[in-house]
Amino acid sequence: MQQTFYEAVGGAETFRKLTARFYEEVAKDDIVRPLYPEEDLGPAERRMRMFLEQYWGGPHTYSDERGHPRLRMRHHPFKIGPIERDAWLRCMHTAIASIDSGTLDDAHRKALREYMDMAAASMVNSAF
Ligand code: HEM
């Protein structure tokens, strides 16, 4: 049977590391951090981790708990312009770069980066 992307990059442990590092970066970011309504980023980190695991062929816990992702709709309350998009992507690219090459080979790293670039662009809901 063919391996999923999720399995090929090391499964739950890799997605845990990726989202943990991403939210470490968010916590330090003066543009992205203020957009998060909650003081505690833990629940947001968990939702992101579950979403990404599901998207890349892992467990479907995200939709079991949250229903259809409808990410654009869920981001509607937050002003996301080019500046917020770029700041978010900086955090995500740093997180992707933090995963070692034994875990994430060049092709998988490229696929992850390209997906994030595309997904972040599709979340933009403000021209400025
Ligand atoms: C939720 C910001 C892009 C996935 C959120 C939240 C904020 C936010 C403020 C609410 C926090 C919370 O859940 O408590 C942003 C900004 C982006 C961005 C500024 C800039 C482009 C993305 C992208 C993805 C994503 C590209 C997916 C690849 C999620 C998920 C949630 C979330 C899964 C939780 C949704 C739920 O409630 O189930 N985001 N986001 N976000 N974001 Fe983003």
PDB file of C-alpha atoms and ligand atoms in Angstrom:
ATOM      1  CA  MET A   1       0.000   0.000   0.000  1.00  0.00           C
ATOM      2  CA  GLN A   2       1.199   3.505  -0.779  1.00  0.00           C
ATOM      3  CA  GLN A   3       2.487   5.577   2.103  1.00  0.00           C
ATOM      4  CA  THR A   4       0.744   8.857   2.859  1.00  0.00           C
ATOM      5  CA  PHE A   5       2.684  12.120   3.074  1.00  0.00           C
ATOM      6  CA  TYR A   6       1.887  12.084   6.804  1.00  0.00           C
ATOM      7  CA  GLU A   7       3.591   8.707   7.239  1.00  0.00           C
ATOM      8  CA  ALA A   8       6.485   9.522   4.905  1.00  0.00           C
ATOM      9  CA  VAL A   9       7.541  12.544   6.984  1.00  0.00           C
ATOM     10  CA  GLY A  10       7.404  10.804  10.362  1.00  0.00           C
ATOM     11  CA  GLY A  11       3.732  11.030  11.371  1.00  0.00           C
ATOM     12  CA  ALA A  12       2.454  12.638  14.572  1.00  0.00           C
ATOM     13  CA  GLU A  13       5.877  13.541  15.972  1.00  0.00           C
ATOM     14  CA  THR A  14       6.804  15.645  12.922  1.00  0.00           C
ATOM     15  CA  PHE A  15       3.486  17.524  12.946  1.00  0.00           C
ATOM     16  CA  ARG A  16       3.847  18.098  16.690  1.00  0.00           C
ATOM     17  CA  LYS A  17       7.308  19.612  16.193  1.00  0.00           C
ATOM     18  CA  LEU A  18       6.214  21.700  13.216  1.00  0.00           C
ATOM     19  CA  THR A  19       3.222  23.284  14.933  1.00  0.00           C
ATOM     20  CA  ALA A  20       5.056  23.732  18.252  1.00  0.00           C
ATOM     21  CA  ARG A  21       7.797  25.690  16.474  1.00  0.00           C
ATOM     22  CA  PHE A  22       5.258  27.635  14.423  1.00  0.00           C
ATOM     23  CA  TYR A  23       3.429  28.828  17.549  1.00  0.00           C
ATOM     24  CA  GLU A  24       6.738  29.662  19.255  1.00  0.00           C
ATOM     25  CA  GLU A  25       7.357  32.017  16.329  1.00  0.00           C
ATOM     26  CA  VAL A  26       3.784  33.375  16.446  1.00  0.00           C
ATOM     27  CA  ALA A  27       4.194  34.126  20.164  1.00  0.00           C
ATOM     28  CA  LYS A  28       7.184  36.388  19.324  1.00  0.00           C
ATOM     29  CA  ASP A  29       5.629  38.045  16.275  1.00  0.00           C
ATOM     30  CA  ASP A  30       4.288  41.588  16.725  1.00  0.00           C
ATOM     31  CA  ILE A  31       2.078  41.383  13.628  1.00  0.00           C
ATOM     32  CA  VAL A  32       0.546  37.899  13.955  1.00  0.00           C
ATOM     33  CA  ARG A  33       0.344  37.480  17.753  1.00  0.00           C
ATOM     34  CA  PRO A  34      -2.190  40.290  18.337  1.00  0.00           C
ATOM     35  CA  LEU A  35      -4.632  38.669  15.896  1.00  0.00           C
ATOM     36  CA  TYR A  36      -5.097  35.670  18.175  1.00  0.00           C
ATOM     37  CA  PRO A  37      -7.995  36.363  20.526  1.00  0.00           C
ATOM     38  CA  GLU A  38      -6.884  33.978  23.271  1.00  0.00           C
ATOM     39  CA  GLU A  39      -4.097  34.552  25.784  1.00  0.00           C
ATOM     40  CA  ASP A  40      -3.288  30.835  25.605  1.00  0.00           C
ATOM     41  CA  LEU A  41      -2.063  29.739  22.164  1.00  0.00           C
ATOM     42  CA  GLY A  42      -2.265  26.047  23.181  1.00  0.00           C
ATOM     43  CA  PRO A  43      -5.775  25.358  21.822  1.00  0.00           C
ATOM     44  CA  ALA A  44      -4.980  27.139  18.527  1.00  0.00           C
ATOM     45  CA  GLU A  45      -1.800  25.066  18.222  1.00  0.00           C
ATOM     46  CA  ARG A  46      -3.768  21.870  18.745  1.00  0.00           C
ATOM     47  CA  ARG A  47      -6.368  22.820  16.083  1.00  0.00           C
ATOM     48  CA  MET A  48      -3.625  23.664  13.590  1.00  0.00           C
ATOM     49  CA  ARG A  49      -1.828  20.387  14.295  1.00  0.00           C
ATOM     50  CA  MET A  50      -5.006  18.336  13.860  1.00  0.00           C
ATOM     51  CA  PHE A  51      -5.890  20.197  10.668  1.00  0.00           C
ATOM     52  CA  LEU A  52      -2.464  19.644   9.089  1.00  0.00           C
ATOM     53  CA  GLU A  53      -2.356  15.982  10.102  1.00  0.00           C
ATOM     54  CA  GLN A  54      -5.716  15.449   8.453  1.00  0.00           C
ATOM     55  CA  TYR A  55      -4.819  17.400   5.318  1.00  0.00           C
ATOM     56  CA  TRP A  56      -1.652  15.349   4.773  1.00  0.00           C
ATOM     57  CA  GLY A  57      -3.296  11.952   5.184  1.00  0.00           C
ATOM     58  CA  GLY A  58      -3.159  11.375   8.947  1.00  0.00           C
ATOM     59  CA  PRO A  59      -5.988  10.983  11.491  1.00  0.00           C
ATOM     60  CA  HIS A  60      -9.295  12.822  10.913  1.00  0.00           C
ATOM     61  CA  THR A  61      -9.555  14.161  14.458  1.00  0.00           C
ATOM     62  CA  TYR A  62      -9.878  17.736  13.199  1.00  0.00           C
ATOM     63  CA  SER A  63     -13.132  17.143  11.327  1.00  0.00           C
ATOM     64  CA  ASP A  64     -14.440  14.769  13.996  1.00  0.00           C
ATOM     65  CA  GLU A  65     -14.182  17.637  16.474  1.00  0.00           C
ATOM     66  CA  ARG A  66     -14.639  20.750  14.310  1.00  0.00           C
ATOM     67  CA  GLY A  67     -16.559  19.633  11.218  1.00  0.00           C
ATOM     68  CA  HIS A  68     -15.638  20.843   7.744  1.00  0.00           C
ATOM     69  CA  PRO A  69     -12.508  23.062   7.960  1.00  0.00           C
ATOM     70  CA  ARG A  70     -13.970  26.069   5.996  1.00  0.00           C
ATOM     71  CA  LEU A  71     -10.746  27.866   6.777  1.00  0.00           C
ATOM     72  CA  ARG A  72     -11.471  31.007   4.809  1.00  0.00           C
ATOM     73  CA  MET A  73     -14.724  31.467   6.689  1.00  0.00           C
ATOM     74  CA  ARG A  74     -13.070  30.778  10.050  1.00  0.00           C
ATOM     75  CA  HIS A  75     -10.473  33.451   9.307  1.00  0.00           C
ATOM     76  CA  HIS A  76     -13.076  36.024   8.341  1.00  0.00           C
ATOM     77  CA  PRO A  77     -13.058  37.722  11.790  1.00  0.00           C
ATOM     78  CA  PHE A  78      -9.346  38.523  11.446  1.00  0.00           C
ATOM     79  CA  LYS A  79      -7.977  41.179   9.112  1.00  0.00           C
ATOM     80  CA  ILE A  80      -5.489  39.334   6.924  1.00  0.00           C
ATOM     81  CA  GLY A  81      -3.761  41.573   4.390  1.00  0.00           C
ATOM     82  CA  PRO A  82      -0.402  41.103   2.631  1.00  0.00           C
ATOM     83  CA  ILE A  83       1.531  42.138   5.761  1.00  0.00           C
ATOM     84  CA  GLU A  84      -0.220  39.611   7.999  1.00  0.00           C
ATOM     85  CA  ARG A  85       0.116  36.925   5.317  1.00  0.00           C
ATOM     86  CA  ASP A  86       3.857  37.507   4.988  1.00  0.00           C
ATOM     87  CA  ALA A  87       4.372  37.555   8.772  1.00  0.00           C
ATOM     88  CA  TRP A  88       2.417  34.300   9.131  1.00  0.00           C
ATOM     89  CA  LEU A  89       4.476  32.737   6.343  1.00  0.00           C
ATOM     90  CA  ARG A  90       7.732  33.848   7.967  1.00  0.00           C
ATOM     91  CA  CYS A  91       6.700  31.934  11.102  1.00  0.00           C
ATOM     92  CA  MET A  92       5.709  28.887   9.062  1.00  0.00           C
ATOM     93  CA  HIS A  93       8.855  28.889   6.909  1.00  0.00           C
ATOM     94  CA  THR A  94      10.978  29.075  10.070  1.00  0.00           C
ATOM     95  CA  ALA A  95       9.053  26.119  11.496  1.00  0.00           C
ATOM     96  CA  ILE A  96       9.502  24.079   8.297  1.00  0.00           C
ATOM     97  CA  ALA A  97      13.222  24.928   8.202  1.00  0.00           C
ATOM     98  CA  SER A  98      13.577  23.669  11.793  1.00  0.00           C
ATOM     99  CA  ILE A  99      12.672  20.093  10.804  1.00  0.00           C
ATOM    100  CA  ASP A 100      15.875  18.154  10.056  1.00  0.00           C
ATOM    101  CA  SER A 101      16.625  16.799   6.587  1.00  0.00           C
ATOM    102  CA  GLY A 102      16.582  13.186   7.825  1.00  0.00           C
ATOM    103  CA  THR A 103      12.891  13.661   8.651  1.00  0.00           C
ATOM    104  CA  LEU A 104      11.885  15.967   5.795  1.00  0.00           C
ATOM    105  CA  ASP A 105      13.651  15.402   2.484  1.00  0.00           C
ATOM    106  CA  ASP A 106      13.859  18.108  -0.185  1.00  0.00           C
ATOM    107  CA  ALA A 107      10.767  17.018  -2.116  1.00  0.00           C
ATOM    108  CA  HIS A 108       8.546  16.833   0.981  1.00  0.00           C
ATOM    109  CA  ARG A 109       9.928  20.138   2.280  1.00  0.00           C
ATOM    110  CA  LYS A 110       9.151  21.794  -1.055  1.00  0.00           C
ATOM    111  CA  ALA A 111       5.615  20.364  -1.091  1.00  0.00           C
ATOM    112  CA  LEU A 112       4.975  21.670   2.421  1.00  0.00           C
ATOM    113  CA  ARG A 113       6.329  25.139   1.612  1.00  0.00           C
ATOM    114  CA  GLU A 114       4.331  25.391  -1.609  1.00  0.00           C
ATOM    115  CA  TYR A 115       1.146  24.303   0.123  1.00  0.00           C
ATOM    116  CA  MET A 116       1.629  26.892   2.888  1.00  0.00           C
ATOM    117  CA  ASP A 117       2.322  29.664   0.352  1.00  0.00           C
ATOM    118  CA  MET A 118      -0.851  28.774  -1.533  1.00  0.00           C
ATOM    119  CA  ALA A 119      -2.991  28.349   1.604  1.00  0.00           C
ATOM    120  CA  ALA A 120      -1.795  31.640   3.120  1.00  0.00           C
ATOM    121  CA  ALA A 121      -2.531  33.503  -0.124  1.00  0.00           C
ATOM    122  CA  SER A 122      -6.046  32.073  -0.142  1.00  0.00           C
ATOM    123  CA  MET A 123      -6.665  33.349   3.429  1.00  0.00           C
ATOM    124  CA  VAL A 124      -6.087  37.001   2.507  1.00  0.00           C
ATOM    125  CA  ASN A 125      -9.322  38.968   3.067  1.00  0.00           C
ATOM    126  CA  SER A 126      -8.067  42.556   3.028  1.00  0.00           C
ATOM    127  CA  ALA A 127      -6.281  44.555   0.304  1.00  0.00           C
ATOM    128  CA  PHE A 128      -4.071  46.395   2.817  1.00  0.00           C
TER     129      PHE A 128
HETATM  130  C1  HEM B   1      -7.148  29.689  13.267  1.00  0.00           C
HETATM  131  C2  HEM B   1      -4.626  33.622  11.927  1.00  0.00           C
HETATM  132  C3  HEM B   1      -3.392  31.404   7.831  1.00  0.00           C
HETATM  133  C4  HEM B   1      -5.050  27.253   9.673  1.00  0.00           C
HETATM  134  C5  HEM B   1      -6.607  30.963  13.220  1.00  0.00           C
HETATM  135  C6  HEM B   1      -6.875  32.004  14.194  1.00  0.00           C
HETATM  136  C7  HEM B   1      -6.175  33.100  13.819  1.00  0.00           C
HETATM  137  C8  HEM B   1      -5.455  32.770  12.617  1.00  0.00           C
HETATM  138  C9  HEM B   1      -6.117  34.455  14.524  1.00  0.00           C
HETATM  139  C10 HEM B   1      -7.811  31.856  15.415  1.00  0.00           C
HETATM  140  C11 HEM B   1      -7.076  31.243  16.532  1.00  0.00           C
HETATM  141  C12 HEM B   1      -7.754  30.081  17.164  1.00  0.00           C
HETATM  142  O1  HEM B   1      -8.043  29.074  16.490  1.00  0.00           O
HETATM  143  O2  HEM B   1      -7.995  30.167  18.370  1.00  0.00           O
HETATM  144  C13 HEM B   1      -4.090  33.376  10.682  1.00  0.00           C
HETATM  145  C14 HEM B   1      -3.355  34.343   9.878  1.00  0.00           C
HETATM  146  C15 HEM B   1      -3.032  33.738   8.708  1.00  0.00           C
HETATM  147  C16 HEM B   1      -3.548  32.358   8.795  1.00  0.00           C
HETATM  148  C17 HEM B   1      -3.015  35.776  10.266  1.00  0.00           C
HETATM  149  C18 HEM B   1      -2.276  34.393   7.571  1.00  0.00           C
HETATM  150  C19 HEM B   1      -2.350  34.045   6.323  1.00  0.00           C
HETATM  151  C20 HEM B   1      -3.702  30.073   7.979  1.00  0.00           C
HETATM  152  C21 HEM B   1      -3.378  29.035   7.041  1.00  0.00           C
HETATM  153  C22 HEM B   1      -3.834  27.859   7.571  1.00  0.00           C
HETATM  154  C23 HEM B   1      -4.459  28.160   8.835  1.00  0.00           C
HETATM  155  C24 HEM B   1      -2.650  29.244   5.713  1.00  0.00           C
HETATM  156  C25 HEM B   1      -3.748  26.451   7.027  1.00  0.00           C
HETATM  157  C26 HEM B   1      -2.774  26.013   6.313  1.00  0.00           C
HETATM  158  C27 HEM B   1      -5.784  27.550  10.786  1.00  0.00           C
HETATM  159  C28 HEM B   1      -6.587  26.587  11.526  1.00  0.00           C
HETATM  160  C29 HEM B   1      -7.225  27.299  12.557  1.00  0.00           C
HETATM  161  C30 HEM B   1      -6.773  28.676  12.426  1.00  0.00           C
HETATM  162  C31 HEM B   1      -6.714  25.097  11.239  1.00  0.00           C
HETATM  163  C32 HEM B   1      -8.226  26.737  13.568  1.00  0.00           C
HETATM  164  C33 HEM B   1      -9.604  26.752  12.902  1.00  0.00           C
HETATM  165  C34 HEM B   1     -10.681  26.210  13.817  1.00  0.00           C
HETATM  166  O3  HEM B   1     -11.222  26.995  14.586  1.00  0.00           O
HETATM  167  O4  HEM B   1     -10.973  25.010  13.741  1.00  0.00           O
HETATM  168  N1  HEM B   1      -5.751  31.466  12.278  1.00  0.00           N
HETATM  169  N2  HEM B   1      -4.172  32.191  10.011  1.00  0.00           N
HETATM  170  N3  HEM B   1      -4.345  29.503   9.057  1.00  0.00           N
HETATM  171  N4  HEM B   1      -5.922  28.798  11.352  1.00  0.00           N
HETATM  172 FE1  HEM B   1      -5.055  30.473  10.692  1.00  0.00          FE
END
